[in-house]
Short mmCIF file of C-alpha atoms in Angstrom, two decimals:
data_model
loop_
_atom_site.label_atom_id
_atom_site.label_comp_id
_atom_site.label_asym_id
_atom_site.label_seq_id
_atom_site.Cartn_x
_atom_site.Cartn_y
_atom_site.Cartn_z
CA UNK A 1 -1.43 -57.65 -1.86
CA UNK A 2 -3.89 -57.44 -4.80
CA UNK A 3 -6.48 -56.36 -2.21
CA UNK A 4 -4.74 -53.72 -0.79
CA UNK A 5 -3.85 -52.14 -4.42
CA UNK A 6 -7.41 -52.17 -5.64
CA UNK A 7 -8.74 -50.37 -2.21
CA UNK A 8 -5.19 -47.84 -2.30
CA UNK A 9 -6.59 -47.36 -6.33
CA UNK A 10 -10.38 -46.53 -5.12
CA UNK A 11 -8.95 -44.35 -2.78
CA UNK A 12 -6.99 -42.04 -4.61
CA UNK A 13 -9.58 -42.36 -7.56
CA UNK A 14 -12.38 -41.08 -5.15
CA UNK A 15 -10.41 -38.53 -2.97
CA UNK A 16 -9.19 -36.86 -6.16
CA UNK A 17 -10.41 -34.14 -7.19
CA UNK A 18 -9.60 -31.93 -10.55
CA UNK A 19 -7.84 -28.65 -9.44
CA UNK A 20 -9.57 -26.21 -11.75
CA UNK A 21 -13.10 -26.45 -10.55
CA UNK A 22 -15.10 -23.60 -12.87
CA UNK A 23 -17.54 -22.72 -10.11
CA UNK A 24 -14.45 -21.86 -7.75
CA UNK A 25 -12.56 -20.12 -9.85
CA UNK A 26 -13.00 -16.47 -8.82
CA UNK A 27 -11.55 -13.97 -11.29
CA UNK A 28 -11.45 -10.85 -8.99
CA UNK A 29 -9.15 -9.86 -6.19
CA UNK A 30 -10.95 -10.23 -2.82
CA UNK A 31 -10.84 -7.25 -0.39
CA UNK A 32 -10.42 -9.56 2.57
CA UNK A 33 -7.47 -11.37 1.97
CA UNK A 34 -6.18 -15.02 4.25
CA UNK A 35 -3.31 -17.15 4.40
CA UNK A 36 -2.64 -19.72 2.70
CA UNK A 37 -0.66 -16.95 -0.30
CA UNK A 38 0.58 -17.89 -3.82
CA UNK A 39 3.13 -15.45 -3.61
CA UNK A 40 5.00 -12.63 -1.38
CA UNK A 41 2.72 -9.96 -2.69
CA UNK A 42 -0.56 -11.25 -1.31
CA UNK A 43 1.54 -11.75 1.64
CA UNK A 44 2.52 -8.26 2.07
CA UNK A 45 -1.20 -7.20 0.59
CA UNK A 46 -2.68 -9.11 3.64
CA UNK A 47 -0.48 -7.18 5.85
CA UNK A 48 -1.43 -4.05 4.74
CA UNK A 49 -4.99 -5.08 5.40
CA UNK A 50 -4.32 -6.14 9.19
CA UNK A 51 -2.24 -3.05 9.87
CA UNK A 52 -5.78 -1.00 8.41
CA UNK A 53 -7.81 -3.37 10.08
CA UNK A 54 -6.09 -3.08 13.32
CA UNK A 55 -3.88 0.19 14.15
CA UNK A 56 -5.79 2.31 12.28
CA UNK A 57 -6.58 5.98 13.75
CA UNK A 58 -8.04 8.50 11.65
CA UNK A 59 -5.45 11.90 12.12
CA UNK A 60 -5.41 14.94 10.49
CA UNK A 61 -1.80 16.26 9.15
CA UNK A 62 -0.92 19.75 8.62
CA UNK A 63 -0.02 20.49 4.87
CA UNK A 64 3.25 21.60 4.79
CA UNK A 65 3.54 25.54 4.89
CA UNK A 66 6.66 27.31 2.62
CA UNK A 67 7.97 26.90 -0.79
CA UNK A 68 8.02 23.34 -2.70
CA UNK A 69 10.45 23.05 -5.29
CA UNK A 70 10.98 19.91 -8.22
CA UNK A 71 14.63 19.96 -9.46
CA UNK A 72 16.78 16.96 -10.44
CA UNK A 73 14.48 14.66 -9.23
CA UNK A 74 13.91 15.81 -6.08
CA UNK A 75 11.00 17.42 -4.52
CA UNK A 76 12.23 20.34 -1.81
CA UNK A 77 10.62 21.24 1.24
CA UNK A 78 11.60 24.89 1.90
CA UNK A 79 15.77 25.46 2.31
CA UNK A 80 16.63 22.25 4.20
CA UNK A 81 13.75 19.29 3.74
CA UNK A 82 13.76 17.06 0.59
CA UNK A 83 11.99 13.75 -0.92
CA UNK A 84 13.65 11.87 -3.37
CA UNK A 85 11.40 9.77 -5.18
CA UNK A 86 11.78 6.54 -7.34
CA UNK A 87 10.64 3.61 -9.20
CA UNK A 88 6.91 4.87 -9.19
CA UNK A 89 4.34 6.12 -10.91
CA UNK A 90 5.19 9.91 -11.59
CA UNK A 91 1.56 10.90 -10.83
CA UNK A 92 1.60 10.33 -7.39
CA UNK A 93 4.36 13.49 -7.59
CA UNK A 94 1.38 15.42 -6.83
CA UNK A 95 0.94 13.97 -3.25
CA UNK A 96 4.41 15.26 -2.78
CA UNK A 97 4.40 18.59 -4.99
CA UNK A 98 0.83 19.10 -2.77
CA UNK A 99 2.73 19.41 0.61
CA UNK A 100 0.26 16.70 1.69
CA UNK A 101 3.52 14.31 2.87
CA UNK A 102 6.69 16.11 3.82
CA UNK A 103 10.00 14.36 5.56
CA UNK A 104 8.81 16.44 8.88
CA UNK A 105 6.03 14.33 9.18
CA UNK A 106 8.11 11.34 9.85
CA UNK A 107 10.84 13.53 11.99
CA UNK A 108 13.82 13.82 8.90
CA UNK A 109 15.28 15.93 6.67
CA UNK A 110 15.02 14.10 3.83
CA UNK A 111 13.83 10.90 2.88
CA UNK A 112 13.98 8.40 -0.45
CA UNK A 113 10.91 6.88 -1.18
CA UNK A 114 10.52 4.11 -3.67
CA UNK A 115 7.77 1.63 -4.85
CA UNK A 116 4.82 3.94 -3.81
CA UNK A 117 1.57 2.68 -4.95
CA UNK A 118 -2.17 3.01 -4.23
CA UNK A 119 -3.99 0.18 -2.43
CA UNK A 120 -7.32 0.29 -4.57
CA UNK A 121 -8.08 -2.96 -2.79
CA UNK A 122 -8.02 -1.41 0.52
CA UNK A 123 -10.99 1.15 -0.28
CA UNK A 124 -13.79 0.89 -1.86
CA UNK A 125 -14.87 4.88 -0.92
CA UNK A 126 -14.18 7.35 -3.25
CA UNK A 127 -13.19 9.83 -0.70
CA UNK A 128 -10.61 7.42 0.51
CA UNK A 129 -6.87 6.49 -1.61
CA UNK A 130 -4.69 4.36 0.13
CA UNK A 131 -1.05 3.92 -0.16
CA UNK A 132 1.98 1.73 0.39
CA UNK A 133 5.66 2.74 0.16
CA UNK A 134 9.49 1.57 0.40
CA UNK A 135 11.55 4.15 2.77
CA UNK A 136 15.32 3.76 2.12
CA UNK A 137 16.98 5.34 5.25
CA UNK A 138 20.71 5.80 5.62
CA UNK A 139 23.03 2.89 6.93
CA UNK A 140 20.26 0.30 6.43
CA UNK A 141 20.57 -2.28 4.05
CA UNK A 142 16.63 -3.13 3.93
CA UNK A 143 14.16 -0.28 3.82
CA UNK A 144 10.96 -0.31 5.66
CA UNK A 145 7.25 -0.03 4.45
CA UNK A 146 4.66 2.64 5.47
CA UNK A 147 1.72 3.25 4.41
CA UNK A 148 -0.32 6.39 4.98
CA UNK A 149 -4.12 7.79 3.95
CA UNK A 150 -5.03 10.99 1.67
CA UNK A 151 -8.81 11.56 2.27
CA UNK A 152 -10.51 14.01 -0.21
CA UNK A 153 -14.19 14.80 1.53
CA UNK A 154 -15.28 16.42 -1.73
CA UNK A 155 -14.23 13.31 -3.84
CA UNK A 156 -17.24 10.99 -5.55
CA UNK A 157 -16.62 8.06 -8.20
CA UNK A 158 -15.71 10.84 -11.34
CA UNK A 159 -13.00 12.75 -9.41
CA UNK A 160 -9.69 13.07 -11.32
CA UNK A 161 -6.33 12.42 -9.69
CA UNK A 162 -5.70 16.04 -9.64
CA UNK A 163 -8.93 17.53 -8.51
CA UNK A 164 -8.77 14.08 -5.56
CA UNK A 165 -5.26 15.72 -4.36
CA UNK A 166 -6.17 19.02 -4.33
CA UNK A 167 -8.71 19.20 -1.72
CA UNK A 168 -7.25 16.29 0.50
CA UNK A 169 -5.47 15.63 3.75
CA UNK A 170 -3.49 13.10 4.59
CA UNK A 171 -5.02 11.18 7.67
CA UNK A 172 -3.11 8.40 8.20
CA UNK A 173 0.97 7.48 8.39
CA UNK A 174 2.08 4.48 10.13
CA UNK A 175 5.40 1.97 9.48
CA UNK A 176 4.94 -1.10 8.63
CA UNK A 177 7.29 -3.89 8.02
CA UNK A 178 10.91 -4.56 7.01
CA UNK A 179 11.82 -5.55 3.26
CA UNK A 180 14.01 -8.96 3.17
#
């Protein structure tokens, strides 16, 4: 019995190994991203990559032609069209505001948009911004992701945000996944 505790003791002893190695420890976000995930946002961040990675097709999108309004927090597309955006960054407005993304280009009339955010992980070219959004669509209790492209051939590293959305296209759309 004594035997078999010292060599059960050695082995844990040797096998172990301390968890916080400092030569492993990598401080920035990798733009490859694998399983296994420490949480549901690198889960959702790796499949944003493999939707990029895999059904990507470079398009080019119409910007939308007619009068854009901003009133009571929505952004209208001519008489009948409207976005109503929420819970993101107010800057990405512009996108919107631009005509670069309009509810025609995903076949509605209007659409509510939440959670929109830039992918900076995703591209590392400065003529190249991509994004991620919630859609909420009527009589669905989950909404769905999408994620779309603006490129900006004029754009280099000191482009603003304003000067990047007003010589871009949008050249990708594409659903993603359902929100559970």
């Amino acid at each position: 019995m004594k035997l078999f505790l010292t060599i059960l003791l050695l082995t844990f002893t040797i096998t172990c190994k301390s968890q916080s190695d400092p030569e492993k420890v990598k401080n920035e976000k990798s733009t490859d991203l694998k399983p296994p995930f420490k949480n549901q946002g690198e889960q959702e961040d790796y499949w944003a990559q493999e939707l990029f990675k895999k059904e990507y097709k470079k398009q080019h999108y119409s910007k939308f032609i007619g009068e854009i309004i901003t009133t009571d927090g929505k952004i209208k597309f001519g008489k009948v069209q409207y976005i109503e955006l929420f819970d993101s960054n107010s800057d990405y407005n512009l996108i919107f505001e631009k005509g670069l993304f309009y509810p025609d280009i995903l076949n509605a009339i209007s659409l509510q948009i939440g959670s929109l955010e830039e992918l900076e992980f995703l591209s590392n070219n400065p003529k190249v911004k991509r994004f991620r959004f919630w859609l909420y669509r009527p009589n669905m209790a989950n909404p769905q992701v999408y994620l779309f492209e603006l490129t900006n051939e004029k754009a280099n590293e000191k482009t603003d945000w304003k000067s990047f959305i007003k010589n871009a296209q949008l050249t990708f759309v594409k659903s993603g996944w359902i929100i559970i």
